GROMACS .gro file of C-alpha atoms in nm:
model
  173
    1UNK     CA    1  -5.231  -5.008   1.789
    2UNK     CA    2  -5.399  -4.821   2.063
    3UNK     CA    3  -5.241  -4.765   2.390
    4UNK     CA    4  -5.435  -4.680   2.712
    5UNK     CA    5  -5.150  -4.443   2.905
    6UNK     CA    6  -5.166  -4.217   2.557
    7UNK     CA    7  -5.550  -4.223   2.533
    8UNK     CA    8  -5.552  -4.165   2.887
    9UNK     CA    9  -5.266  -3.825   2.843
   10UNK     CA   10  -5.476  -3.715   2.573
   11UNK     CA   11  -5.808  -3.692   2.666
   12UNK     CA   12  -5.799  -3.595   2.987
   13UNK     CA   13  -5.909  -3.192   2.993
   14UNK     CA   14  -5.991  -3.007   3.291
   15UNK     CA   15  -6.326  -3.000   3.481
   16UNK     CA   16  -6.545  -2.682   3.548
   17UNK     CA   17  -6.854  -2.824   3.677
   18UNK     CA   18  -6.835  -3.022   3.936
   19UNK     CA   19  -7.172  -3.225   4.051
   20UNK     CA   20  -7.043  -3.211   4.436
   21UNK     CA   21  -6.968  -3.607   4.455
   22UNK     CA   22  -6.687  -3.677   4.657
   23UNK     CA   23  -6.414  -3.958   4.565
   24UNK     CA   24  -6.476  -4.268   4.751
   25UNK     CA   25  -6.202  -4.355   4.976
   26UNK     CA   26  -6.037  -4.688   4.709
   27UNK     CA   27  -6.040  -4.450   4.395
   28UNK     CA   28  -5.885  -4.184   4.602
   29UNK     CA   29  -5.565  -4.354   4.718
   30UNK     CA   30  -5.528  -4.476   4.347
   31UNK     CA   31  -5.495  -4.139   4.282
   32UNK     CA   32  -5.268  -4.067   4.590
   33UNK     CA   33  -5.061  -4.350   4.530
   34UNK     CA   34  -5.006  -4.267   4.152
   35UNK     CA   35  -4.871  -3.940   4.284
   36UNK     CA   36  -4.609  -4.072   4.514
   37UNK     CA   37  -4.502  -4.256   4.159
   38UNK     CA   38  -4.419  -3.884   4.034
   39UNK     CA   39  -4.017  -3.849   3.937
   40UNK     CA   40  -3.831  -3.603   4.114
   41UNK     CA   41  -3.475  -3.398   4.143
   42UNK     CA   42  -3.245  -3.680   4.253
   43UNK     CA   43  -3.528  -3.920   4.366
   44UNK     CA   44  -3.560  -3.681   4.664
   45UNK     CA   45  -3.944  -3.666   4.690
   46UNK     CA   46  -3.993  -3.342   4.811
   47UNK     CA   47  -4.352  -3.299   4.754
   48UNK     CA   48  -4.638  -3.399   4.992
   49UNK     CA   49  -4.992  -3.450   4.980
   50UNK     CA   50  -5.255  -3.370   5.161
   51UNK     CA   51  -5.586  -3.543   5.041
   52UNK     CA   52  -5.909  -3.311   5.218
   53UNK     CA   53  -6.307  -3.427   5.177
   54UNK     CA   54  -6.433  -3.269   5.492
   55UNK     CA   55  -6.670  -3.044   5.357
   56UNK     CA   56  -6.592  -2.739   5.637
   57UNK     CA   57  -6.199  -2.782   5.523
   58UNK     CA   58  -6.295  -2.768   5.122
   59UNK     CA   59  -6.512  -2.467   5.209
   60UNK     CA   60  -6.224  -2.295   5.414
   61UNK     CA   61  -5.951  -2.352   5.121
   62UNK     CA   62  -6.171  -2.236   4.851
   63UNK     CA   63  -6.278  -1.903   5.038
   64UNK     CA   64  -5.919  -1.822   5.109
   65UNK     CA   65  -5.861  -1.908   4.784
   66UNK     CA   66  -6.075  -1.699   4.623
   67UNK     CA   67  -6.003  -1.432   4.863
   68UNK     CA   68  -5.638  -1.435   4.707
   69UNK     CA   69  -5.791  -1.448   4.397
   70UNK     CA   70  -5.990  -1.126   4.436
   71UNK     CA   71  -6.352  -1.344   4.396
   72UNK     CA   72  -6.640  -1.435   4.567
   73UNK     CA   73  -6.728  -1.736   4.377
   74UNK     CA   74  -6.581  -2.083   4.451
   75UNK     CA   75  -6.201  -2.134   4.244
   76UNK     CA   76  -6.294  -2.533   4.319
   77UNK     CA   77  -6.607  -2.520   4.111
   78UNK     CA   78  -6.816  -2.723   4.324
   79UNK     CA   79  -6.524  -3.029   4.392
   80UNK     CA   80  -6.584  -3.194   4.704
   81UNK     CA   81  -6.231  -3.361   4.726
   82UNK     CA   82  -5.938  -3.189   4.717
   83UNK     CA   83  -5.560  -3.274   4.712
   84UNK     CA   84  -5.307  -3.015   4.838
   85UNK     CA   85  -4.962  -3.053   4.690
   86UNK     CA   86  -4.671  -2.908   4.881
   87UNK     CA   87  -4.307  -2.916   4.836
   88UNK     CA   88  -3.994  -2.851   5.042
   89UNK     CA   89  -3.812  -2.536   4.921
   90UNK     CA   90  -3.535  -2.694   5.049
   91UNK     CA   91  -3.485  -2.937   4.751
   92UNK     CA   92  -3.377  -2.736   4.440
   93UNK     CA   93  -3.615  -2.910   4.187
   94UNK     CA   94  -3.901  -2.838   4.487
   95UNK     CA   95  -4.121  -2.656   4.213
   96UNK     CA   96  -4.075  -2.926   3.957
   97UNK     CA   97  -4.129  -3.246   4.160
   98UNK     CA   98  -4.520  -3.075   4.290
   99UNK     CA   99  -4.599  -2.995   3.961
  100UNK     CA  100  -4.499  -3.382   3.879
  101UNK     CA  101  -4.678  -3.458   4.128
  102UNK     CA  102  -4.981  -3.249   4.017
  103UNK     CA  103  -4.953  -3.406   3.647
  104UNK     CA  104  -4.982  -3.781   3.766
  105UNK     CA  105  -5.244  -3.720   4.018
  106UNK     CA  106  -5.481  -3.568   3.683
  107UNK     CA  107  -5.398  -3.854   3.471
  108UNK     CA  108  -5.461  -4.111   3.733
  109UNK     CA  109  -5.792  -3.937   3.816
  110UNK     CA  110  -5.867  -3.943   3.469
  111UNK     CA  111  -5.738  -4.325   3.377
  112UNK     CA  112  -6.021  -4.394   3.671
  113UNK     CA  113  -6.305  -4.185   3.596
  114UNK     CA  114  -6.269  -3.865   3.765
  115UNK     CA  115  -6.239  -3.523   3.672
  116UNK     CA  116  -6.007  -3.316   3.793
  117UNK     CA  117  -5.851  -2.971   3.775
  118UNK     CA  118  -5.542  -2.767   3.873
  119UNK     CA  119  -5.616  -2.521   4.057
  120UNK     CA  120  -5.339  -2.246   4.169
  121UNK     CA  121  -5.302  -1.987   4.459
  122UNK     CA  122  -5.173  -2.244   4.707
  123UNK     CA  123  -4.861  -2.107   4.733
  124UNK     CA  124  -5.015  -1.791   4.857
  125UNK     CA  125  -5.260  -1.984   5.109
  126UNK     CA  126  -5.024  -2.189   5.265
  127UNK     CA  127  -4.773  -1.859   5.336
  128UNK     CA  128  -5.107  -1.732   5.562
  129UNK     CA  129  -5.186  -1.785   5.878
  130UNK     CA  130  -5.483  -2.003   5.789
  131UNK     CA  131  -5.229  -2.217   5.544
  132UNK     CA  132  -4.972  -2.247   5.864
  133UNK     CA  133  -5.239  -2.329   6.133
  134UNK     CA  134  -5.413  -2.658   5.866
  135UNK     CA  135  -5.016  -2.795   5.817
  136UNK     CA  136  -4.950  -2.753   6.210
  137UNK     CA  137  -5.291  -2.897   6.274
  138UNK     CA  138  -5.168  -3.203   6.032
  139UNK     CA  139  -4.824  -3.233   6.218
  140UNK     CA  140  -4.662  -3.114   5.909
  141UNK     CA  141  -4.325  -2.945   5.909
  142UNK     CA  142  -4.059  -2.797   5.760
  143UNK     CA  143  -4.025  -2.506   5.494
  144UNK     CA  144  -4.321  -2.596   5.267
  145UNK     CA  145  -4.453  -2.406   4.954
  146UNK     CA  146  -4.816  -2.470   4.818
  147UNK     CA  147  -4.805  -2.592   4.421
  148UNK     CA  148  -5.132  -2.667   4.351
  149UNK     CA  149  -5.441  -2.784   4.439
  150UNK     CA  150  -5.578  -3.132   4.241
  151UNK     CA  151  -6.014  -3.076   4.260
  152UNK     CA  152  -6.169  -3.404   4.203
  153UNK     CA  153  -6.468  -3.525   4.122
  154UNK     CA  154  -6.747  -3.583   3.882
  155UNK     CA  155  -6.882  -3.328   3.672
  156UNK     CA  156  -6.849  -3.189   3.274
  157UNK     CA  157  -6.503  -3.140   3.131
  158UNK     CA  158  -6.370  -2.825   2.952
  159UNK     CA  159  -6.384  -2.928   2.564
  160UNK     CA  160  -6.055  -3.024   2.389
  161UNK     CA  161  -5.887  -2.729   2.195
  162UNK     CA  162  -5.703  -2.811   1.919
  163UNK     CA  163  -5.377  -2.863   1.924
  164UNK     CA  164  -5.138  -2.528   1.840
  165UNK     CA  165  -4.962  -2.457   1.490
  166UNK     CA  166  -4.572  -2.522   1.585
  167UNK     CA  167  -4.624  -2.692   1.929
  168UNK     CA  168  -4.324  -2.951   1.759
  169UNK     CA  169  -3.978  -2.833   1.646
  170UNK     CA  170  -3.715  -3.108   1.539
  171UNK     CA  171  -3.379  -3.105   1.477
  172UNK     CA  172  -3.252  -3.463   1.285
  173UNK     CA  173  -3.038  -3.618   1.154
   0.00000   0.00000   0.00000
């Protein structure tokens, strides 16, 4: 029997290559919208999105970015769409709930089409200046932490690697 969620959890694999395509605006709040489906602590949705194709903001991100990241190349590997996910550090399960968040927005890119890749150091971009002044700019507030940033777009994914000896331990009955 084959079943389209578990094809779709395990094929997805993270993209490298991007061809520079951007998301078109339907696919994209698919995407969106399967991440405000993400469980959290207590049902508290403390994570936020913020979904970025304007070329001169992708550029901005991925230069801090790599910046942080002690690089000159670009950490978004071409992507032309990005998704920022942020969480309140107010909530306790704040960490948890992005990377939730972070999870469905992959497998939703991938159940449509799209590649897509985690990419970190948003944490440390959204504690700098530049970070501050794009959330103020957006009217966002409150204590926020960057999780991760979701790259979209079309390109060549990173080949599967098999799976680990002793990934599984049971205890039955």
């Amino acid at each position: 029997m084959k079943n389209s969620v578990i094809e779709t959890l395990c094929s997805r694999r993270s993209c490298r290559h991007f061809d520079g395509r951007k998301v078109d605006r339907e696919t994209l709040d698919k995407i969106l919208e399967a991440g405000t489906f993400a469980p959290s602590g207590m049902g508290r949705q403390s994570a936020i999105m913020i979904a970025i194709d304007d070329p001169e903001t992708v550029h901005m991100l991925s230069e801090l970015n790599a910046k942080i990241m002690g690089h000159d190349g670009d950490p978004f590997y071409g992507a032309a769409t990005v998704i920022v996910v942020l969480a309140d550090r107010s909530v306790p399960t704040y960490l948890y709930d992005g990377a939730l968040v972070m999870g469905n927005l992959m497998n939703a890119a991938e159940a449509l089409g799209v590649n897509s890749c985690w990419i970190h150091r948003a944490k440390e971009e959204f504690a700098l200046p530049e970070g501050q002044a794009l959330l103020k700019k957006l009217g966002i507030t409150g204590d926020y932490e960057g999780i991760g940033h979701c790259v979209l777009g079309y390109g060549e994914k990173v080949p599967a690697k098999p799976r680990k000896d002793h990934y599984i331990y049971r205890i039955e009955a």
